[in-house]
mmCIF file of C-alpha atoms (C1' of nucleotides) in Angstrom:
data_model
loop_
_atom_site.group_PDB
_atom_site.id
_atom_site.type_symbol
_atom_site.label_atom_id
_atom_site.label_comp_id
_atom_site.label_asym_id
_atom_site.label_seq_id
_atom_site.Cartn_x
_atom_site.Cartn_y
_atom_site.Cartn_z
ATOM 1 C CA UNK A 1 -62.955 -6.355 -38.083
ATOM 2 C CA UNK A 2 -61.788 -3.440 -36.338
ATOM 3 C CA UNK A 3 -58.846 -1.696 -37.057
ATOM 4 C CA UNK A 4 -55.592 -0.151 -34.478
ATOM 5 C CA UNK A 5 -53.503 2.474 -34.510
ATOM 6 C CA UNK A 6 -49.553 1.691 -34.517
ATOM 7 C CA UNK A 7 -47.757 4.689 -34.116
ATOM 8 C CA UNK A 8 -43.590 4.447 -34.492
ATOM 9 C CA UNK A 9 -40.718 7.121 -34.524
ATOM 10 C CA UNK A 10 -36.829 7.259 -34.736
ATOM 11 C CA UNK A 11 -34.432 8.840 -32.869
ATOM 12 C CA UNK A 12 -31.006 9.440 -32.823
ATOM 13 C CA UNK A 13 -30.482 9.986 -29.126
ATOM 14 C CA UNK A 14 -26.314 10.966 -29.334
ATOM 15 C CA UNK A 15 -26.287 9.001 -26.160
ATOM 16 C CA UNK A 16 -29.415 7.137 -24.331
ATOM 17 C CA UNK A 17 -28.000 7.989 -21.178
ATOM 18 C CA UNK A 18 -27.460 11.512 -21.478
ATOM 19 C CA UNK A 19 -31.267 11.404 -23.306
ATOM 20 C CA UNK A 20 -33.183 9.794 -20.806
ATOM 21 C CA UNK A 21 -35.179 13.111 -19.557
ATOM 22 C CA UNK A 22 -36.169 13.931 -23.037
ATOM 23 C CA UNK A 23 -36.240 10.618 -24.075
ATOM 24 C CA UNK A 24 -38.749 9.374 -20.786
ATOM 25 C CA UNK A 25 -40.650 12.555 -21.232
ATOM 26 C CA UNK A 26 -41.810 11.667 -25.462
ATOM 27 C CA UNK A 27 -42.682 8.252 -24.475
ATOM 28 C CA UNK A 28 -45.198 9.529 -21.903
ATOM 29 C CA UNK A 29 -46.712 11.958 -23.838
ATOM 30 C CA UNK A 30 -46.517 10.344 -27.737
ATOM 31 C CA UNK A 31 -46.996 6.458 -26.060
ATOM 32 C CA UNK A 32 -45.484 5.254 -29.090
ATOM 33 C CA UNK A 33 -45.952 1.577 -30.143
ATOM 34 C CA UNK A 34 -42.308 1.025 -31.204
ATOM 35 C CA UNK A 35 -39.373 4.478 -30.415
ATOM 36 C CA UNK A 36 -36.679 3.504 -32.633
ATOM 37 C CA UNK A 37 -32.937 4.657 -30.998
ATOM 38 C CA UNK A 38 -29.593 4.709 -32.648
ATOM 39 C CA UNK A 39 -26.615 6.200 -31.267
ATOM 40 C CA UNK A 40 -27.373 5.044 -27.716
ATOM 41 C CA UNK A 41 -23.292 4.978 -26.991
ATOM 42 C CA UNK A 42 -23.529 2.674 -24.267
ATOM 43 C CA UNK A 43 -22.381 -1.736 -23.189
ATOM 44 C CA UNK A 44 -25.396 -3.683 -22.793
ATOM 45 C CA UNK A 45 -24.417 -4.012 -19.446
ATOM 46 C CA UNK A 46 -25.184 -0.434 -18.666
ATOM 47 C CA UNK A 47 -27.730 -0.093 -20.761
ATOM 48 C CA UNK A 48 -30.867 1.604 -18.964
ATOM 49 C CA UNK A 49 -33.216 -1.245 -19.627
ATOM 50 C CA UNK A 50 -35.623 -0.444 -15.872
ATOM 51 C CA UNK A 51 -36.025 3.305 -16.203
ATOM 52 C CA UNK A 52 -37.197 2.290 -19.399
ATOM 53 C CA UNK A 53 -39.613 -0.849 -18.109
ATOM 54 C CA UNK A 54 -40.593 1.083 -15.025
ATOM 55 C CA UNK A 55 -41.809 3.226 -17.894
ATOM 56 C CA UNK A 56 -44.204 0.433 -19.167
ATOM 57 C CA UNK A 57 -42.039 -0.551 -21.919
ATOM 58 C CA UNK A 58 -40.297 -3.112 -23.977
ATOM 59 C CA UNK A 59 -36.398 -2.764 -25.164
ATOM 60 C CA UNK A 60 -34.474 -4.798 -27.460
ATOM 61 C CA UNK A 61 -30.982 -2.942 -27.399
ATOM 62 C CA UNK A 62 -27.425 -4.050 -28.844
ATOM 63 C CA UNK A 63 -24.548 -1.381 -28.137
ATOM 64 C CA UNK A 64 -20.828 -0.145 -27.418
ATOM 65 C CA UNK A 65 -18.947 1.841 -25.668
ATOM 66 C CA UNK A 66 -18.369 5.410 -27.212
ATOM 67 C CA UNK A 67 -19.904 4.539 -30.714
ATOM 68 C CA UNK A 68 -23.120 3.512 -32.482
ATOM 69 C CA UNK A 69 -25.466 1.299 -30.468
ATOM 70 C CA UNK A 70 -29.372 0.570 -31.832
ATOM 71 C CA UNK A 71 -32.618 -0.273 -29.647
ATOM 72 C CA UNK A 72 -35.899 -0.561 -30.111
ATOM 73 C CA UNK A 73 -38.358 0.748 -27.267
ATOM 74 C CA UNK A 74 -41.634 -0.914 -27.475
ATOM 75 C CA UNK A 75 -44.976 -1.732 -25.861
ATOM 76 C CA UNK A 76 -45.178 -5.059 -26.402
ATOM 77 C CA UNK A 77 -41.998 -6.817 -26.771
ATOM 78 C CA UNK A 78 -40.256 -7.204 -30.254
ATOM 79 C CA UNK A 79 -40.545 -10.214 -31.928
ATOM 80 C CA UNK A 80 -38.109 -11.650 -34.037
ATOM 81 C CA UNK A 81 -35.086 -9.941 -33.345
ATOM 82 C CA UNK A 82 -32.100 -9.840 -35.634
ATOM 83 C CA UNK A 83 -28.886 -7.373 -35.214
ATOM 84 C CA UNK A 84 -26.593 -6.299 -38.088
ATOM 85 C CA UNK A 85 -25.690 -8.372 -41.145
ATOM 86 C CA UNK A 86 -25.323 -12.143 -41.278
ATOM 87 C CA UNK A 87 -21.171 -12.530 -41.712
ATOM 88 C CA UNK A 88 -20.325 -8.943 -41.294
ATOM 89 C CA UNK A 89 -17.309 -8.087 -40.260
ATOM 90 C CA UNK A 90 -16.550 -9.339 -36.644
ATOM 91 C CA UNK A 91 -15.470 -5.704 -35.909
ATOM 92 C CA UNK A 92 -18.079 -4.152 -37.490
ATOM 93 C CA UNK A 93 -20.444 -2.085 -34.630
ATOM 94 C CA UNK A 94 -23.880 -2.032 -33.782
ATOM 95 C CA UNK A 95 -25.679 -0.189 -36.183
ATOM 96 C CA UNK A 96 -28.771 -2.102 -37.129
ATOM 97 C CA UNK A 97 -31.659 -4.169 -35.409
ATOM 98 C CA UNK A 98 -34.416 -5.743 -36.996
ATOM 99 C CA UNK A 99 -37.945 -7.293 -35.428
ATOM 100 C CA UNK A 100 -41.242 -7.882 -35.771
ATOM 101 C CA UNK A 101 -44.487 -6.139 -34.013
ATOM 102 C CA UNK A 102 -48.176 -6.384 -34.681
ATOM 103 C CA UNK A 103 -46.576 -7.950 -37.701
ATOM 104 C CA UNK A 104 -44.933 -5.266 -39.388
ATOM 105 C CA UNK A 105 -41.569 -5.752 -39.451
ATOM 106 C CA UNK A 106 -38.757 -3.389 -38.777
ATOM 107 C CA UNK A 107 -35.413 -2.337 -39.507
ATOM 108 C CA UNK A 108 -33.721 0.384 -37.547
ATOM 109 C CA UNK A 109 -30.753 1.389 -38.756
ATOM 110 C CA UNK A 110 -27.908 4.266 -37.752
ATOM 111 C CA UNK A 111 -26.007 4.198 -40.902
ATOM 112 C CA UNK A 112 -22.053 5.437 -40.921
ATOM 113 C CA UNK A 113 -21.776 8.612 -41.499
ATOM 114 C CA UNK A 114 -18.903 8.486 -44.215
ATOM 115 C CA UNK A 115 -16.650 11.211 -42.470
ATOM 116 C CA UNK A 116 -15.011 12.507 -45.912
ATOM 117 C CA UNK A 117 -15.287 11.590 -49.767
ATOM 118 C CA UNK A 118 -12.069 10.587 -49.859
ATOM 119 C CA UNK A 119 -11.619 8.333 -46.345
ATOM 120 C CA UNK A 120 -12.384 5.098 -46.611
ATOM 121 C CA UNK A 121 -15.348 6.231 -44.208
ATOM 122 C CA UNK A 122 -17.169 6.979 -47.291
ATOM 123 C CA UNK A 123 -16.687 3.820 -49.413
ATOM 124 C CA UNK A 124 -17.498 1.750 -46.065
ATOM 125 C CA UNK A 125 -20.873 4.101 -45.925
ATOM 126 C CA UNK A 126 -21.760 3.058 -49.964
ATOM 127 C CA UNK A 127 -20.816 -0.652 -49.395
ATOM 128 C CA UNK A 128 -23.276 -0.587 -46.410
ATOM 129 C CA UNK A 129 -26.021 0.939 -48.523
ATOM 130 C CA UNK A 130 -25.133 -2.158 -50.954
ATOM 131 C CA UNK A 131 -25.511 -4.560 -48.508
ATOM 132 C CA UNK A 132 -28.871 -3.602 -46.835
ATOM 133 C CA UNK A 133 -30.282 -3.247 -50.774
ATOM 134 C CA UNK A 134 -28.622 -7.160 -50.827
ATOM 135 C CA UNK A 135 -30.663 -8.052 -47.870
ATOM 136 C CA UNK A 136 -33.888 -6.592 -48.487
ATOM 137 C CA UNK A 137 -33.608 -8.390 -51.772
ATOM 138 C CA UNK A 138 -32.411 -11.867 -50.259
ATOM 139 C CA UNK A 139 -34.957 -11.277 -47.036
ATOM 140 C CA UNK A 140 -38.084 -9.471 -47.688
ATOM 141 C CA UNK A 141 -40.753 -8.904 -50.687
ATOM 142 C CA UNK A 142 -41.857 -5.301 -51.742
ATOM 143 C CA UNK A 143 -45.203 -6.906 -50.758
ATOM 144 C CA UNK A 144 -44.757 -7.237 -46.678
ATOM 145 C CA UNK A 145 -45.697 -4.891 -44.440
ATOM 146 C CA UNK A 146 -42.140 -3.418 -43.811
ATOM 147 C CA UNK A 147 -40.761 0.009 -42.645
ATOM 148 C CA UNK A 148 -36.942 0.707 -42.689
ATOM 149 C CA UNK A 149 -36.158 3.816 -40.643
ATOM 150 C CA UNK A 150 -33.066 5.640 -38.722
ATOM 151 C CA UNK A 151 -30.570 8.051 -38.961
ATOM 152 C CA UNK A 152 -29.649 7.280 -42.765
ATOM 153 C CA UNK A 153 -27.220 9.973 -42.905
ATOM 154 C CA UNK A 154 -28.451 10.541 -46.870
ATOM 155 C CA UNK A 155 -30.363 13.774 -47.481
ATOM 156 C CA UNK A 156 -32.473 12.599 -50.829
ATOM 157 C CA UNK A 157 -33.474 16.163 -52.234
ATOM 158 C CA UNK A 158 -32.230 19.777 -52.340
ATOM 159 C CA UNK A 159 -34.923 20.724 -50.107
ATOM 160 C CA UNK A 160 -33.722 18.655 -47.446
ATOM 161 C CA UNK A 161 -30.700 19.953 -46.738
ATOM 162 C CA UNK A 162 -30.014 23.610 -46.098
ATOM 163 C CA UNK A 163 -27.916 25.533 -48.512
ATOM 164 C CA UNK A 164 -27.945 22.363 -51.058
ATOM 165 C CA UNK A 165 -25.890 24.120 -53.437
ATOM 166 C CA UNK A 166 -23.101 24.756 -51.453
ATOM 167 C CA UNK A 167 -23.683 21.122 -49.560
ATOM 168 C CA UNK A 168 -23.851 19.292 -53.110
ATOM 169 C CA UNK A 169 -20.900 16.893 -52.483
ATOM 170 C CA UNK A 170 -20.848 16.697 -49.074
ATOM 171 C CA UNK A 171 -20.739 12.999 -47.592
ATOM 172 C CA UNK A 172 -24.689 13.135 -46.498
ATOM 173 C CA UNK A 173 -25.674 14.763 -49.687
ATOM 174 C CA UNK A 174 -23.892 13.259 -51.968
ATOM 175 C CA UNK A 175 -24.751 11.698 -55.762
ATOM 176 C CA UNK A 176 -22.775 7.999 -55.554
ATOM 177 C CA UNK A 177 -24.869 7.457 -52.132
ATOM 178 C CA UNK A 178 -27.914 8.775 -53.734
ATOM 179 C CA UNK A 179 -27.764 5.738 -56.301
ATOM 180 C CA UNK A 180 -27.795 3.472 -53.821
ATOM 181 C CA UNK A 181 -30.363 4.721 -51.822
ATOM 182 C CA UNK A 182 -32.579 4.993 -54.529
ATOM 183 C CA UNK A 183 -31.498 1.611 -55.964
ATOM 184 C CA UNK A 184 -33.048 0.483 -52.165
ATOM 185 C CA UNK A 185 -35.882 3.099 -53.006
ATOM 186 C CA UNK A 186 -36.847 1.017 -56.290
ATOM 187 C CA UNK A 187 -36.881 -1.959 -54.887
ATOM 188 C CA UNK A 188 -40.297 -0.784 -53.271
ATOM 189 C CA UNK A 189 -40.301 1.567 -50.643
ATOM 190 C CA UNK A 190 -42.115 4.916 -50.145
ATOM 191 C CA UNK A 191 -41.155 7.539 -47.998
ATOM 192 C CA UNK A 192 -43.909 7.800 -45.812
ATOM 193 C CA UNK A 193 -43.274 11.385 -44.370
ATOM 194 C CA UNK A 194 -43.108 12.818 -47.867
ATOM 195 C CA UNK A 195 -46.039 11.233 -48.616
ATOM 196 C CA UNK A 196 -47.872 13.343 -45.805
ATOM 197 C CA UNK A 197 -45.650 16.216 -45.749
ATOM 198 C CA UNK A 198 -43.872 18.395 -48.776
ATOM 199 C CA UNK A 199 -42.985 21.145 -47.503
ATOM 200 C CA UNK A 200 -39.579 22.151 -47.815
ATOM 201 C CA UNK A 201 -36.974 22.989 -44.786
ATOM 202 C CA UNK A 202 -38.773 19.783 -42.543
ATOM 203 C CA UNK A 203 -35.014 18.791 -41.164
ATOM 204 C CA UNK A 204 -34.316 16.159 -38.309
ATOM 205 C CA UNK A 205 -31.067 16.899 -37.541
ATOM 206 C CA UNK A 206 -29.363 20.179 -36.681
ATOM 207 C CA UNK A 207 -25.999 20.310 -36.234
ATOM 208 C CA UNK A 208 -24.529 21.441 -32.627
ATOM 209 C CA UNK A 209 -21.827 23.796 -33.919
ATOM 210 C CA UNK A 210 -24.571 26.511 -34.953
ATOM 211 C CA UNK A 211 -26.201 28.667 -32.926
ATOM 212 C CA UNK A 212 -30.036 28.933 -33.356
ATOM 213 C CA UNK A 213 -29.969 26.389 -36.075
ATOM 214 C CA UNK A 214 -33.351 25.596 -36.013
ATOM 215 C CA UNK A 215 -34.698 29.029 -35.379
ATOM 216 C CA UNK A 216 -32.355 29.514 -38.674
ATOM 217 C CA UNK A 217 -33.232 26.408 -40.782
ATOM 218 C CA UNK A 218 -30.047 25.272 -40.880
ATOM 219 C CA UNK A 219 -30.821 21.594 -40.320
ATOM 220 C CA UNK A 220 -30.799 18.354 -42.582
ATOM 221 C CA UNK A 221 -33.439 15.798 -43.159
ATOM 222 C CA UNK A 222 -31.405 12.383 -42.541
ATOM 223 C CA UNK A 223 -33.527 11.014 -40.325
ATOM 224 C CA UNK A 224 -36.103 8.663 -42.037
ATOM 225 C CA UNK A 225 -39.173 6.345 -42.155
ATOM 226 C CA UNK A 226 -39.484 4.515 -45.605
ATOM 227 C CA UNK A 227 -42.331 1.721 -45.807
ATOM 228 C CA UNK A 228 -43.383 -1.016 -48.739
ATOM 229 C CA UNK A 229 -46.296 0.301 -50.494
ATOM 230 C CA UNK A 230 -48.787 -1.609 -48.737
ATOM 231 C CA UNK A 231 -48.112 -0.323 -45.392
ATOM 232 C CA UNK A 232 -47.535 3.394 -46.965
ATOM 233 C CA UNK A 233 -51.459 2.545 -47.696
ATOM 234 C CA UNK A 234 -52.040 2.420 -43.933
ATOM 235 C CA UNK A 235 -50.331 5.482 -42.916
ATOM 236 C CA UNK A 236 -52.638 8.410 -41.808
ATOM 237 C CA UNK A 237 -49.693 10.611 -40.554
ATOM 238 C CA UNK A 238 -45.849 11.649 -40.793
ATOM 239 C CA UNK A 239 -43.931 14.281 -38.819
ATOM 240 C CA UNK A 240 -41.151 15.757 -37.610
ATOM 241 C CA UNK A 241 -41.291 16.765 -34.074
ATOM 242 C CA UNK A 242 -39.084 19.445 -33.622
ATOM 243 C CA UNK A 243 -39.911 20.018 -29.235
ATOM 244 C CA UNK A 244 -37.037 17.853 -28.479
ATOM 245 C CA UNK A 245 -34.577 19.714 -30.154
ATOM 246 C CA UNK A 246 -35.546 22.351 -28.536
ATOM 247 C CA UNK A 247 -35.463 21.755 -25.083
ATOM 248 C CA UNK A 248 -32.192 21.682 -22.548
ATOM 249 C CA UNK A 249 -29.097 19.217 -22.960
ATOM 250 C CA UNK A 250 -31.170 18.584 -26.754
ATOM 251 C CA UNK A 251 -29.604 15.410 -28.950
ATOM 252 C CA UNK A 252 -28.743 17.447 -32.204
ATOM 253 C CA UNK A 253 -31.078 14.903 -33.905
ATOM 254 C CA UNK A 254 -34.952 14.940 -33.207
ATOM 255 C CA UNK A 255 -37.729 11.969 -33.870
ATOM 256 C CA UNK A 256 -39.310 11.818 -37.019
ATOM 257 C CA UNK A 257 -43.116 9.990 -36.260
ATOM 258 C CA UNK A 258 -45.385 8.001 -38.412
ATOM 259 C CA UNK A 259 -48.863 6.911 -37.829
ATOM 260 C CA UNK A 260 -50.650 4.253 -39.424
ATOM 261 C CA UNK A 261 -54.143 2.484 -39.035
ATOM 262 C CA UNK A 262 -53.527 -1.409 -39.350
ATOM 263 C CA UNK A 263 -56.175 -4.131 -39.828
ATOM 264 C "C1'" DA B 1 -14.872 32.393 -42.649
ATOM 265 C "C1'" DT B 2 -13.337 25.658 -43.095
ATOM 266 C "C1'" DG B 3 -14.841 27.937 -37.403
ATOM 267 C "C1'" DG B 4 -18.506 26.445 -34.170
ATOM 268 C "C1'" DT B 5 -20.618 22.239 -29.768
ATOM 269 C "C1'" DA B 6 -21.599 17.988 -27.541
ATOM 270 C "C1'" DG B 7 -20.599 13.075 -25.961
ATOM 271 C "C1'" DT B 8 -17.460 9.806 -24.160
ATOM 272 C "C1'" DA B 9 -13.760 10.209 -22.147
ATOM 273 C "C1'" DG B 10 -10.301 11.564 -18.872
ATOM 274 C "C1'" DA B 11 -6.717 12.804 -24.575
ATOM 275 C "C1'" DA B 12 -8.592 12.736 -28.824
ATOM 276 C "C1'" DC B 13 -11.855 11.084 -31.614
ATOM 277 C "C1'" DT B 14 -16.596 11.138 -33.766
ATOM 278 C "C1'" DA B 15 -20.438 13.431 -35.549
#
DNA sequence: ATGGTAGTAGAACTA
């Protein structure tokens, strides 16, 4: 039987709208199977669903104004499709999106950012973290072909942040969000980038407010794509792909990419 | 040094 290629990224746009050059421009030259988004910032309702068809593809999109907003760009069209947690709170925004395609299934998520240690930001961030480890648990086995990925906002080592000894503490390097995601990370996941790639300094997201940042290597890598073990099996390729960031009117994030070779 | 920029807004918040 012969085998295909599925090829996936994330990417948090800091507005779809604003993104759509850079965003239009990936998709025709990576013709991704599934582009995962977070941050889009816009209503369904003005969401840019044709630019995006006109482009040959799929989009299964749930957003707000201002804030937050998830999609997921594909070739054929996502199956399944679930947004945000069963019974969360009616105010809660839209920060994850879940489906099915050439049956792996995936969860997209733009995770809060957790603002401060001591606003309640942070606690809401950890409690999130809780719940998704509650619903992997509750929804899926370690033994499906699953890949979680987004902006996590959760650098996991030293080498992916810049300057992690002066960062140690900071809400996106932090220890009490480290137990949780590796308490998500035990449960059977592999990160599937680090599995291809372990060199240090590999950041997705670079923050506005410094010049030259990534000529500088002051980023972060928050961005990620974490699979079960028997889909880390398939993968033939992880990478950051830094030309987005580097081009004009850049999101300050840039897609992280896996490949893998399914049966 | 506790700044800096960008997005959505159409002032101030979020990241």
């Amino acid at each position: 039987m012969s085998k295909t290629t599925f090829k996936i990224a994330t990417f948090n746009v800091n507005s779809v709208r604003s993104r759509m050059p850079i965003v239009l421009e990936w998709l025709r030259e990576h013709g991704p199977d599934a582009l995962c988004l977070q941050e889009t910032k816009v209503e369904d309702k003005d969401f840019p669903l044709g630019e995006f068809e006109d482009a040959g593809f799929h989009v299964a999109f749930r957003g707000q104004k201002r804030w937050n907003g998830v999609a997921i760009v594909s070739k054929t069209p996502l199956e399944k499709v679930v947004f945000g947690f069963e019974g969360g709170p009616e105010e809660e925004g839209p920060r994850m999106i879940s489906g099915v395609l050439s049956g792996v299934t995936i969860v997209n998520t733009y995770i809060p950012q957790g603002r401060d240690v001591e606003d309640e930001q942070f606690a809401y961030k950890v409690g999130w973290f809780e719940r998704l480890h509650e619903r992997f648990e509750a929804r899926y086995r370690p033994e499906d072909l699953l890949l979680w990925c987004g902006d996590l906002n959760h650098a996991p080592e030293p080498e992916d942040v810049y300057e992690p000894e002066k960062k140690e503490g900071h809400v996106c390097f932090h220890p009490e969000v480290d137990r949780v995601y590796r308490k998500i990370m035990e449960w059977g996941l592999v990160d599937v980038f680090r599995k291809h790639c372990s060199e240090p300094k590999q950041y997705s997201f670079y923050d506005y407010r410094l010049p030259n940042g990534v000529k500088r290597g002051l980023g972060w890598r928050i961005d990620h794509i974490l699979t079960t073990r028997p889909l880390a099996d398939k993968s033939t390729a992880a990478y950051i792909d830094l030309e987005p960031r580097l081009k004009p009117k850049p999101s300050d994030h840039t897609p992280v990419v896996a490949e893998f070779l399914l049966d």
